[in-house]
PDB file of C-alpha atoms in Angstrom:
ATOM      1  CA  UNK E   1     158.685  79.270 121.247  1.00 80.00           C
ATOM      2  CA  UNK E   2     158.737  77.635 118.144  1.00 83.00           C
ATOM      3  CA  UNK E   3     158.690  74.016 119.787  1.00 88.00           C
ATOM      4  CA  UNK E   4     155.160  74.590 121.543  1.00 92.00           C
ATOM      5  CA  UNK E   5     153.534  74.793 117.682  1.00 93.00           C
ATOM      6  CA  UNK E   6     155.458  72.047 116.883  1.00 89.00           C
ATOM      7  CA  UNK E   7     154.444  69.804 120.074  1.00 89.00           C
ATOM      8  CA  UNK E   8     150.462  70.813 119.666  1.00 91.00           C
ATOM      9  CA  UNK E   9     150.401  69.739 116.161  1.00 90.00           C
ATOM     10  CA  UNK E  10     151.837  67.145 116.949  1.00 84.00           C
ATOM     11  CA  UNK E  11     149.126  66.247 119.313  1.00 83.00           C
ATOM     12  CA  UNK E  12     146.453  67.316 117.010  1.00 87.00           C
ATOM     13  CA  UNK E  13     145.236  70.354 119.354  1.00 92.00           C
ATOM     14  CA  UNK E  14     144.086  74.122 118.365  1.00 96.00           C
ATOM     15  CA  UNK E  15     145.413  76.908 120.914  1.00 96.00           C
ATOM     16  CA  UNK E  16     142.562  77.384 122.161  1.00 97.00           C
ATOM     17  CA  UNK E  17     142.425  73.892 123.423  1.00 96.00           C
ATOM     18  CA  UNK E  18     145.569  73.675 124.818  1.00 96.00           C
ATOM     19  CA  UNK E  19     145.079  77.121 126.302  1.00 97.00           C
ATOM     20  CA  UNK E  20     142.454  75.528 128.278  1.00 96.00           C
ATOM     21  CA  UNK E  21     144.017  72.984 129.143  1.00 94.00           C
ATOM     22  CA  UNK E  22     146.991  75.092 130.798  1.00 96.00           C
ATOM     23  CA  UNK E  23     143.916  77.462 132.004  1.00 96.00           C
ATOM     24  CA  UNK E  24     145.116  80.597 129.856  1.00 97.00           C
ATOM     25  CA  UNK E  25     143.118  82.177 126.568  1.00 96.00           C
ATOM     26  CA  UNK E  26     143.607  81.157 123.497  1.00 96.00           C
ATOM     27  CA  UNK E  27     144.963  84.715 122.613  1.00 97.00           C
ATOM     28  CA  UNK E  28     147.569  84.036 125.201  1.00 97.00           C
ATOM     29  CA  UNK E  29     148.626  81.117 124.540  1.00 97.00           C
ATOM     30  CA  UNK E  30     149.022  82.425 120.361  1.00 96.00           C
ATOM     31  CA  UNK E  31     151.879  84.689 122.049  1.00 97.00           C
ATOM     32  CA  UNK E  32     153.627  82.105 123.780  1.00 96.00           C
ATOM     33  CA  UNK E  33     154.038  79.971 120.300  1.00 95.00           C
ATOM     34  CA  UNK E  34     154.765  83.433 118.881  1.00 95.00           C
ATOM     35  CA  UNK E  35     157.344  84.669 121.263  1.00 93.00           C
ATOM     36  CA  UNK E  36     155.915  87.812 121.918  1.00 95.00           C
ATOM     37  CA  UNK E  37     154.764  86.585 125.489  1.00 95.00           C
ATOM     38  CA  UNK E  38     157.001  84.340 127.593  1.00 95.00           C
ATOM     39  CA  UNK E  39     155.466  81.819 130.204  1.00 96.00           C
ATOM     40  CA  UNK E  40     155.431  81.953 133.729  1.00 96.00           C
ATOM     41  CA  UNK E  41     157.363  78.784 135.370  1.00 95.00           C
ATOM     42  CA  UNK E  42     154.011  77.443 136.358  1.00 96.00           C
ATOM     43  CA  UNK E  43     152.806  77.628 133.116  1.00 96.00           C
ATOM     44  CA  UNK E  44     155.951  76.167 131.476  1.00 95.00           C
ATOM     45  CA  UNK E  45     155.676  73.226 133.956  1.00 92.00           C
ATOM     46  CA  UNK E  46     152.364  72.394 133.090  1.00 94.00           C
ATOM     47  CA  UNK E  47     153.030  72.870 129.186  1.00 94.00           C
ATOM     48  CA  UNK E  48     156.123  70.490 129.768  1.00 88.00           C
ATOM     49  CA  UNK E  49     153.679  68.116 131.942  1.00 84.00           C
ATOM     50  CA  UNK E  50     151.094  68.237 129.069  1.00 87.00           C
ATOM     51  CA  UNK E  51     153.805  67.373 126.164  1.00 84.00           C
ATOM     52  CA  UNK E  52     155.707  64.948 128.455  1.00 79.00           C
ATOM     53  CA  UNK E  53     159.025  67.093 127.436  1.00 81.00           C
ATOM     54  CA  UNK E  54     161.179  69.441 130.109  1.00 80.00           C
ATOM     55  CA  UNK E  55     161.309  72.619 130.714  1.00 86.00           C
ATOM     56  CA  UNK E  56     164.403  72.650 128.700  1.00 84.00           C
ATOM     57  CA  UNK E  57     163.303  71.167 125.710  1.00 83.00           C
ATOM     58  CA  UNK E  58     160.718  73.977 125.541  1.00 87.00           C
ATOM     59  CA  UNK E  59     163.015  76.511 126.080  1.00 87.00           C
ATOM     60  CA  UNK E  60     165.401  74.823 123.580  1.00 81.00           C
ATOM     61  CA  UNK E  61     168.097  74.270 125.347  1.00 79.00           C
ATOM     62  CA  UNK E  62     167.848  70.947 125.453  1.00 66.00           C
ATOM     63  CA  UNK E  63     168.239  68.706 121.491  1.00 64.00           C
ATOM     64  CA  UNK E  64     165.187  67.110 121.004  1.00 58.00           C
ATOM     65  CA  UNK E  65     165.224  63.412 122.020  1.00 51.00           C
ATOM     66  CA  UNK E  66     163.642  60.416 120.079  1.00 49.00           C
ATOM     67  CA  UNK E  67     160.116  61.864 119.589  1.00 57.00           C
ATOM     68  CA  UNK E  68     157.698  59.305 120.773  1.00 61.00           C
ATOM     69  CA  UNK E  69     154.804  58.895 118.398  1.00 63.00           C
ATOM     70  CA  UNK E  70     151.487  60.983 120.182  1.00 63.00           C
ATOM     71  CA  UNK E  71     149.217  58.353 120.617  1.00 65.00           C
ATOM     72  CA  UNK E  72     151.581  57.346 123.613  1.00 71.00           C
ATOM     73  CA  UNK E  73     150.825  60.394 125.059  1.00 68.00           C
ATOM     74  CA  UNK E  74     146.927  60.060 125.040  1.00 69.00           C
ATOM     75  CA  UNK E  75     147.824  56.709 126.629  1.00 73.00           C
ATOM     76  CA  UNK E  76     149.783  57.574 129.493  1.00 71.00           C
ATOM     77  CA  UNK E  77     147.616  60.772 130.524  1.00 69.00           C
ATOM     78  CA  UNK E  78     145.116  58.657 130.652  1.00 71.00           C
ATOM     79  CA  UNK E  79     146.937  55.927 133.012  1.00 71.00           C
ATOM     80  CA  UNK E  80     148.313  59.211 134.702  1.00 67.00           C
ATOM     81  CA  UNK E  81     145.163  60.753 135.224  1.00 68.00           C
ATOM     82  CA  UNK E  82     142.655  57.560 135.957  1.00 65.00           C
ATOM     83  CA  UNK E  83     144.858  55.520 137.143  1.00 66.00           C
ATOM     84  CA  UNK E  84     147.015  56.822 139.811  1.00 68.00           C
ATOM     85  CA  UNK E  85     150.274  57.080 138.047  1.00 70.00           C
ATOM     86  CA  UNK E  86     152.685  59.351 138.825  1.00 73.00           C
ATOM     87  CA  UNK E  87     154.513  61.895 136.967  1.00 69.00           C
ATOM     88  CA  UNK E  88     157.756  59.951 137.829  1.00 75.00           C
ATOM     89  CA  UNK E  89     156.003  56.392 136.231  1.00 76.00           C
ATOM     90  CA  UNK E  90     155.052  58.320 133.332  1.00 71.00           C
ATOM     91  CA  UNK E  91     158.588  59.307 132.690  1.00 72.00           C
ATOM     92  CA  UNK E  92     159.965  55.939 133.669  1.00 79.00           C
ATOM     93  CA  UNK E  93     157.087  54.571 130.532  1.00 77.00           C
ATOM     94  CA  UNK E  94     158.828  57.523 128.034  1.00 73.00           C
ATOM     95  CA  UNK E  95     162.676  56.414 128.446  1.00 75.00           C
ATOM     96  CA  UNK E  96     161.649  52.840 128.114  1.00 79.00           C
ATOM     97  CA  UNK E  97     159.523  53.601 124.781  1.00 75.00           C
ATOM     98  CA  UNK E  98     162.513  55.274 123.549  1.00 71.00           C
ATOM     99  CA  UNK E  99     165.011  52.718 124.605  1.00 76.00           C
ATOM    100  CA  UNK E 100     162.714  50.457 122.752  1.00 77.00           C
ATOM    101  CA  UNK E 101     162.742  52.655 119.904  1.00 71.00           C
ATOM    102  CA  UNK E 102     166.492  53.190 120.117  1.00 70.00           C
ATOM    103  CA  UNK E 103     167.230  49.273 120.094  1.00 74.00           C
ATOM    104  CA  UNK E 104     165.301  48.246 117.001  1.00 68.00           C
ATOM    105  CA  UNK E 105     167.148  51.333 114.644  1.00 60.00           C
ATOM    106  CA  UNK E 106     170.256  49.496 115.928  1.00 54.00           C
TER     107      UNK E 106
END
């Protein structure tokens, strides 16, 4: 799953910390980005929480959309997580970032 190596350097994190962070080893986690080891759906949901991407998009079946610079991401886990936000909010705060983005390359 090439797009999980991607999506964690992107977010500046080793395997083992996002292996924690799904609650998997680090040695685990090395086989997902690897291919050798495919994800449960749990753990694909929680990856795809994580990244704020879908299930598709890690699967690649889905073209990837505007990527949103990563500091947004810090941002809205943190209003997610502290703040009462839901998952649905969070997503509502992605498509308007990228509608933003979209309408100043226009």
């Amino acid at each position: 799953m090439e797009r999980l190596k991607m999506l964690r350097k992107q977010h500046k994190k080793s395997q083992k910390e996002i292996a924690d962070i799904i609650g998997t080893t680090g040695q685990t986690y090395g086989k997902y980005e690897l291919g050798a080891v495919n994800p449960s759906p749990d753990t694909l949901k929680k990856l795809a929480d994580y990244f704020y991407v879908s299930i598709d998009y890690l699967l690649g079946h889905e073209s990837p959309a505007e990527t949103i610079p990563p500091i947004f991401f810090g941002i809205l886990r943190e209003l997610r997580n502290g703040n009462g936000l839901t998952q649905q909010d969070a997503e509502r705060i992605v498509d308007y970032i990228i509608l933003l983005k979209n309408n100043k390359k226009g």
